[in-house]
Amino acid sequence: MRRRHTVTRLLAAAVLTLPLAVSAAPATAAPAAASTRQLGDVIPAPVETRPDPRGTFVLSPLTVIRTTPGSAAARQVGRQLADTLRPATGYPLPVLPVPFTPLPEIALLLGGADARVGQQGYQLDVTRRGVTIRANTAAGLFAGTQTLRQLLPAQIEAPQRQRTTWTVPGGRIVDHPRFAYRGAMLDLARHFHTVDEIKTYVDLLSQYKINYLHLHLSDDQGWRIQIDSWPLLTTVGGGPGTGVDGVGPGFLTKADYKAVVAYAAARHITIIPEIDMPGHTNAAQSTYAELNCDKVATPPRTDTAVGYSSLCIHDELTYRFVEDVIRELAEITPGPYLHIGGDEAHATSDEDYRTFVQRVLPLVSKYGKRAYGWNEIMKADPATDAVAQYWGTGTTNADLAEAAARGNKVVMSPANKAYLDMKYDRDTPLGLSWAAYIEVRTAYDWDPATRVAGVGEDAILGVEAPLWSETLRSIDDIEYMAFPRLPAIAELGWSTAASHDWESFRTRLGEQAPRWRLQDVNFYPSPQVPWV
Ligand code: TNX
């Protein structure tokens, strides 16, 4: 909340002072301080960078943001860029959907980009006269504006008292992602996180070109999404006393969820809901006795044990429940995926697990969504459109390799590399350590396409960085675990394998610190990184 309030207030202040800013500031900016930022100093590393030292652009009070005429989507990206740049600069930066202006400009144009940019990439040209971002989609334009944000001085991240020269290094970037899917996951079940906290996380994710946010909405300790046909799930299963140690209560109403979906969509992030089953279901089974084979409600649980709960596999009521939940979730989820969990079902026999998964995945398809689950679902030989999320720590997994050979896609989240809830080292005050200690270099130094034997580049949809919340309560806690490792996973998902370079990455990461300080991001100052 704190950050949002500040930004809103300052934005309002900036708008009120616009005429003043225009008349008071000289049309030509102060002599350009030599920019130490290079065109490629961006996370994730761009595909192709051609610096042109003669092309430095300086943002001025006369700069306009010009967008493709007739495109509401381009105009929206332009407005968001203006919202980002106005508080610090105090410049008016009007957004003009016109074919031409004689003024210095940042142009956001649909079409005309290098053919390689595809559906998510962009081309960014910086000359003395302006910046031009070209893309085939609004998502591509948005990605280009996130690169531009990092090319501006770090001071762009907060209102400034001192005068700053807003230089952008000259040249051309052609950029597009290695993988279509670059995700993050937030666990709302162990400790609930509010809509404002989720929005803050979305803001941060979008700066690193993450395009999916997976929400873990149910677990043994809590149920966090309103389901009208089973109303006690939230009021009891997500009510007072739920969560780890009983201190993580709360839930998203459908209106909350829709607000999160819309907020994320405006930042080109698609929400993926997860309801974990057939295990990790104690919150539901302690709320509704009929979901248990013996028809006795289980006690609520606030500890962090895993693997003890299971829905009743041979009871038709179970599938009415599951279908109700999937139907209601699908209705409020515009994105293509619906995640059914499927991990650590140790209280379900292998045969029952297969029976369950084979009944439930088609229900996801029935409501128009693509089935997605933790890698265990591949034990049930699902249809090839089902997606598996690999969370293992090993480099072999026969079920996954067979699924990949059949054509199933895989999202890579190896727990000993990509889990943001693992401690950095033994002294980290938050987090767990069952999979590994994960310092920044460990999070960065792996290749999604060579991680698991038989699961190569073609089988991989992308990468995801899960953040489990057993030990995490506040947005400060979330930020401490996600930064600086989230940008490492973001780079693995976006940048080419050939560009992978720890020395380059850690230098660029160190340069992010002033931005995080100005945005009030509570990051872990890893000793592996030369922080600026
Ligand atoms: C394992 S990873 C789990 C979660 C825990 C996590 C903690 C996975 C699919 N299941 O239930 O929260 O470890 O790191």
mmCIF file with all atom_site columns, N, CA, C and O and ligand atoms in Angstrom, residues 187 190 216 219 276 280 306 343-344 374 376 391 419 421-422 432 434 468-470, ligand 1:
data_model
loop_
_atom_site.group_PDB
_atom_site.id
_atom_site.type_symbol
_atom_site.label_atom_id
_atom_site.label_alt_id
_atom_site.label_comp_id
_atom_site.label_asym_id
_atom_site.label_entity_id
_atom_site.label_seq_id
_atom_site.pdbx_PDB_ins_code
_atom_site.Cartn_x
_atom_site.Cartn_y
_atom_site.Cartn_z
_atom_site.occupancy
_atom_site.B_iso_or_equiv
_atom_site.pdbx_formal_charge
_atom_site.auth_seq_id
_atom_site.auth_comp_id
_atom_site.auth_asym_id
_atom_site.auth_atom_id
_atom_site.pdbx_PDB_model_num
ATOM   1  N N  . ASP A 1 187 ? 2.332  -17.920 -3.281  1.00 0.00 ? 187 ASP A N  1
ATOM   2  C CA . ASP A 1 187 ? 1.516  -18.817 -2.448  1.00 0.00 ? 187 ASP A CA 1
ATOM   3  C C  . ASP A 1 187 ? 0.669  -17.948 -1.511  1.00 0.00 ? 187 ASP A C  1
ATOM   4  O O  . ASP A 1 187 ? 1.187  -17.320 -0.598  1.00 0.00 ? 187 ASP A O  1
ATOM   5  N N  . ARG A 1 190 ? -0.509 -20.362 2.495   1.00 0.00 ? 190 ARG A N  1
ATOM   6  C CA . ARG A 1 190 ? 0.189  -20.513 3.788   1.00 0.00 ? 190 ARG A CA 1
ATOM   7  C C  . ARG A 1 190 ? 0.118  -19.222 4.600   1.00 0.00 ? 190 ARG A C  1
ATOM   8  O O  . ARG A 1 190 ? -0.066 -19.247 5.810   1.00 0.00 ? 190 ARG A O  1
ATOM   9  N N  . HIS A 1 216 ? -1.131 -19.635 -6.118  1.00 0.00 ? 216 HIS A N  1
ATOM   10 C CA . HIS A 1 216 ? -1.417 -20.885 -5.400  1.00 0.00 ? 216 HIS A CA 1
ATOM   11 C C  . HIS A 1 216 ? -2.512 -20.553 -4.380  1.00 0.00 ? 216 HIS A C  1
ATOM   12 O O  . HIS A 1 216 ? -2.261 -19.950 -3.352  1.00 0.00 ? 216 HIS A O  1
ATOM   13 N N  . ASP A 1 219 ? -4.493 -24.701 -0.065  1.00 0.00 ? 219 ASP A N  1
ATOM   14 C CA . ASP A 1 219 ? -3.553 -25.695 0.457   1.00 0.00 ? 219 ASP A CA 1
ATOM   15 C C  . ASP A 1 219 ? -4.113 -26.218 1.770   1.00 0.00 ? 219 ASP A C  1
ATOM   16 O O  . ASP A 1 219 ? -5.257 -25.918 2.126   1.00 0.00 ? 219 ASP A O  1
ATOM   17 N N  . ASP A 1 276 ? -4.914 -26.754 -5.549  1.00 0.00 ? 276 ASP A N  1
ATOM   18 C CA . ASP A 1 276 ? -4.086 -27.952 -5.409  1.00 0.00 ? 276 ASP A CA 1
ATOM   19 C C  . ASP A 1 276 ? -4.951 -29.144 -5.019  1.00 0.00 ? 276 ASP A C  1
ATOM   20 O O  . ASP A 1 276 ? -5.766 -29.064 -4.102  1.00 0.00 ? 276 ASP A O  1
ATOM   21 N N  . HIS A 1 280 ? -2.856 -31.711 -0.430  1.00 0.00 ? 280 HIS A N  1
ATOM   22 C CA . HIS A 1 280 ? -2.809 -30.287 -0.066  1.00 0.00 ? 280 HIS A CA 1
ATOM   23 C C  . HIS A 1 280 ? -4.226 -29.711 0.019   1.00 0.00 ? 280 HIS A C  1
ATOM   24 O O  . HIS A 1 280 ? -4.482 -28.578 -0.392  1.00 0.00 ? 280 HIS A O  1
ATOM   25 N N  . VAL A 1 306 ? 3.547  -31.645 5.007   1.00 0.00 ? 306 VAL A N  1
ATOM   26 C CA . VAL A 1 306 ? 2.939  -31.853 3.688   1.00 0.00 ? 306 VAL A CA 1
ATOM   27 C C  . VAL A 1 306 ? 2.652  -33.337 3.495   1.00 0.00 ? 306 VAL A C  1
ATOM   28 O O  . VAL A 1 306 ? 3.215  -34.186 4.186   1.00 0.00 ? 306 VAL A O  1
ATOM   29 N N  . ASP A 1 343 ? 0.799  -32.068 -6.688  1.00 0.00 ? 343 ASP A N  1
ATOM   30 C CA . ASP A 1 343 ? 2.084  -32.397 -6.067  1.00 0.00 ? 343 ASP A CA 1
ATOM   31 C C  . ASP A 1 343 ? 1.902  -33.131 -4.742  1.00 0.00 ? 343 ASP A C  1
ATOM   32 O O  . ASP A 1 343 ? 0.873  -32.977 -4.081  1.00 0.00 ? 343 ASP A O  1
ATOM   33 N N  . GLU A 1 344 ? 2.919  -33.873 -4.389  1.00 0.00 ? 344 GLU A N  1
ATOM   34 C CA . GLU A 1 344 ? 3.055  -34.454 -3.050  1.00 0.00 ? 344 GLU A CA 1
ATOM   35 C C  . GLU A 1 344 ? 1.775  -35.122 -2.540  1.00 0.00 ? 344 GLU A C  1
ATOM   36 O O  . GLU A 1 344 ? 1.418  -34.953 -1.370  1.00 0.00 ? 344 GLU A O  1
ATOM   37 N N  . TRP A 1 374 ? 1.654  -29.750 -11.414 1.00 0.00 ? 374 TRP A N  1
ATOM   38 C CA . TRP A 1 374 ? 3.022  -30.097 -11.035 1.00 0.00 ? 374 TRP A CA 1
ATOM   39 C C  . TRP A 1 374 ? 3.410  -31.393 -11.750 1.00 0.00 ? 374 TRP A C  1
ATOM   40 O O  . TRP A 1 374 ? 2.529  -32.155 -12.185 1.00 0.00 ? 374 TRP A O  1
ATOM   41 N N  . GLU A 1 376 ? 4.130  -34.319 -11.209 1.00 0.00 ? 376 GLU A N  1
ATOM   42 C CA . GLU A 1 376 ? 3.546  -35.615 -10.876 1.00 0.00 ? 376 GLU A CA 1
ATOM   43 C C  . GLU A 1 376 ? 2.368  -35.981 -11.783 1.00 0.00 ? 376 GLU A C  1
ATOM   44 O O  . GLU A 1 376 ? 2.102  -37.162 -12.002 1.00 0.00 ? 376 GLU A O  1
ATOM   45 N N  . TRP A 1 391 ? 9.302  -29.408 -10.640 1.00 0.00 ? 391 TRP A N  1
ATOM   46 C CA . TRP A 1 391 ? 9.829  -28.789 -9.431  1.00 0.00 ? 391 TRP A CA 1
ATOM   47 C C  . TRP A 1 391 ? 10.894 -29.636 -8.754  1.00 0.00 ? 391 TRP A C  1
ATOM   48 O O  . TRP A 1 391 ? 11.399 -29.287 -7.681  1.00 0.00 ? 391 TRP A O  1
ATOM   49 N N  . TYR A 1 419 ? 13.409 -21.923 -6.846  1.00 0.00 ? 419 TYR A N  1
ATOM   50 C CA . TYR A 1 419 ? 12.498 -21.667 -5.721  1.00 0.00 ? 419 TYR A CA 1
ATOM   51 C C  . TYR A 1 419 ? 12.948 -20.442 -4.940  1.00 0.00 ? 419 TYR A C  1
ATOM   52 O O  . TYR A 1 419 ? 13.971 -20.453 -4.264  1.00 0.00 ? 419 TYR A O  1
ATOM   53 N N  . ASP A 1 421 ? 11.658 -19.320 -2.326  1.00 0.00 ? 421 ASP A N  1
ATOM   54 C CA . ASP A 1 421 ? 11.486 -19.424 -0.870  1.00 0.00 ? 421 ASP A CA 1
ATOM   55 C C  . ASP A 1 421 ? 12.663 -20.143 -0.209  1.00 0.00 ? 421 ASP A C  1
ATOM   56 O O  . ASP A 1 421 ? 12.691 -20.261 1.028   1.00 0.00 ? 421 ASP A O  1
ATOM   57 N N  . MET A 1 422 ? 13.619 -20.622 -1.005  1.00 0.00 ? 422 MET A N  1
ATOM   58 C CA . MET A 1 422 ? 14.811 -21.217 -0.387  1.00 0.00 ? 422 MET A CA 1
ATOM   59 C C  . MET A 1 422 ? 15.707 -20.109 0.156   1.00 0.00 ? 422 MET A C  1
ATOM   60 O O  . MET A 1 422 ? 15.855 -19.055 -0.465  1.00 0.00 ? 422 MET A O  1
ATOM   61 N N  . LEU A 1 432 ? 13.005 -21.473 3.606   1.00 0.00 ? 432 LEU A N  1
ATOM   62 C CA . LEU A 1 432 ? 13.251 -22.882 3.937   1.00 0.00 ? 432 LEU A CA 1
ATOM   63 C C  . LEU A 1 432 ? 14.563 -23.296 3.262   1.00 0.00 ? 432 LEU A C  1
ATOM   64 O O  . LEU A 1 432 ? 15.156 -22.512 2.525   1.00 0.00 ? 432 LEU A O  1
ATOM   65 N N  . TRP A 1 434 ? 15.008 -27.016 2.356   1.00 0.00 ? 434 TRP A N  1
ATOM   66 C CA . TRP A 1 434 ? 14.965 -28.455 2.049   1.00 0.00 ? 434 TRP A CA 1
ATOM   67 C C  . TRP A 1 434 ? 15.550 -28.775 0.673   1.00 0.00 ? 434 TRP A C  1
ATOM   68 O O  . TRP A 1 434 ? 16.101 -29.864 0.486   1.00 0.00 ? 434 TRP A O  1
ATOM   69 N N  . TRP A 1 468 ? 6.913  -19.872 -2.214  1.00 0.00 ? 468 TRP A N  1
ATOM   70 C CA . TRP A 1 468 ? 6.030  -20.467 -1.210  1.00 0.00 ? 468 TRP A CA 1
ATOM   71 C C  . TRP A 1 468 ? 6.097  -19.631 0.052   1.00 0.00 ? 468 TRP A C  1
ATOM   72 O O  . TRP A 1 468 ? 7.150  -19.089 0.392   1.00 0.00 ? 468 TRP A O  1
ATOM   73 N N  . SER A 1 469 ? 4.985  -19.559 0.766   1.00 0.00 ? 469 SER A N  1
ATOM   74 C CA . SER A 1 469 ? 4.851  -18.544 1.822   1.00 0.00 ? 469 SER A CA 1
ATOM   75 C C  . SER A 1 469 ? 4.822  -19.076 3.249   1.00 0.00 ? 469 SER A C  1
ATOM   76 O O  . SER A 1 469 ? 4.336  -18.380 4.133   1.00 0.00 ? 469 SER A O  1
ATOM   77 N N  . GLU A 1 470 ? 5.349  -20.285 3.470   1.00 0.00 ? 470 GLU A N  1
ATOM   78 C CA . GLU A 1 470 ? 5.323  -20.791 4.854   1.00 0.00 ? 470 GLU A CA 1
ATOM   79 C C  . GLU A 1 470 ? 5.917  -19.782 5.839   1.00 0.00 ? 470 GLU A C  1
ATOM   80 O O  . GLU A 1 470 ? 5.422  -19.621 6.952   1.00 0.00 ? 470 GLU A O  1
HETATM 81 C C1 . TNX B 2 .   ? 7.080  -28.299 -1.715  1.00 0.00 ? 1   TNX B C1 1
HETATM 82 S S1 . TNX B 2 .   ? 7.040  -27.835 -4.446  1.00 0.00 ? 1   TNX B S1 1
HETATM 83 C C2 . TNX B 2 .   ? 5.767  -28.027 -2.077  1.00 0.00 ? 1   TNX B C2 1
HETATM 84 C C3 . TNX B 2 .   ? 5.043  -26.973 -1.354  1.00 0.00 ? 1   TNX B C3 1
HETATM 85 C C4 . TNX B 2 .   ? 5.887  -26.323 -0.310  1.00 0.00 ? 1   TNX B C4 1
HETATM 86 C C5 . TNX B 2 .   ? 7.282  -26.137 -0.833  1.00 0.00 ? 1   TNX B C5 1
HETATM 87 C C6 . TNX B 2 .   ? 8.172  -25.379 0.090   1.00 0.00 ? 1   TNX B C6 1
HETATM 88 C C7 . TNX B 2 .   ? 5.658  -28.317 -4.402  1.00 0.00 ? 1   TNX B C7 1
HETATM 89 C C8 . TNX B 2 .   ? 5.036  -28.527 -5.671  1.00 0.00 ? 1   TNX B C8 1
HETATM 90 N N1 . TNX B 2 .   ? 5.141  -28.526 -3.183  1.00 0.00 ? 1   TNX B N1 1
HETATM 91 O O1 . TNX B 2 .   ? 3.876  -27.513 -0.799  1.00 0.00 ? 1   TNX B O1 1
HETATM 92 O O2 . TNX B 2 .   ? 5.320  -25.104 0.017   1.00 0.00 ? 1   TNX B O2 1
HETATM 93 O O3 . TNX B 2 .   ? 7.842  -27.397 -1.078  1.00 0.00 ? 1   TNX B O3 1
HETATM 94 O O4 . TNX B 2 .   ? 9.406  -25.088 -0.499  1.00 0.00 ? 1   TNX B O4 1
#
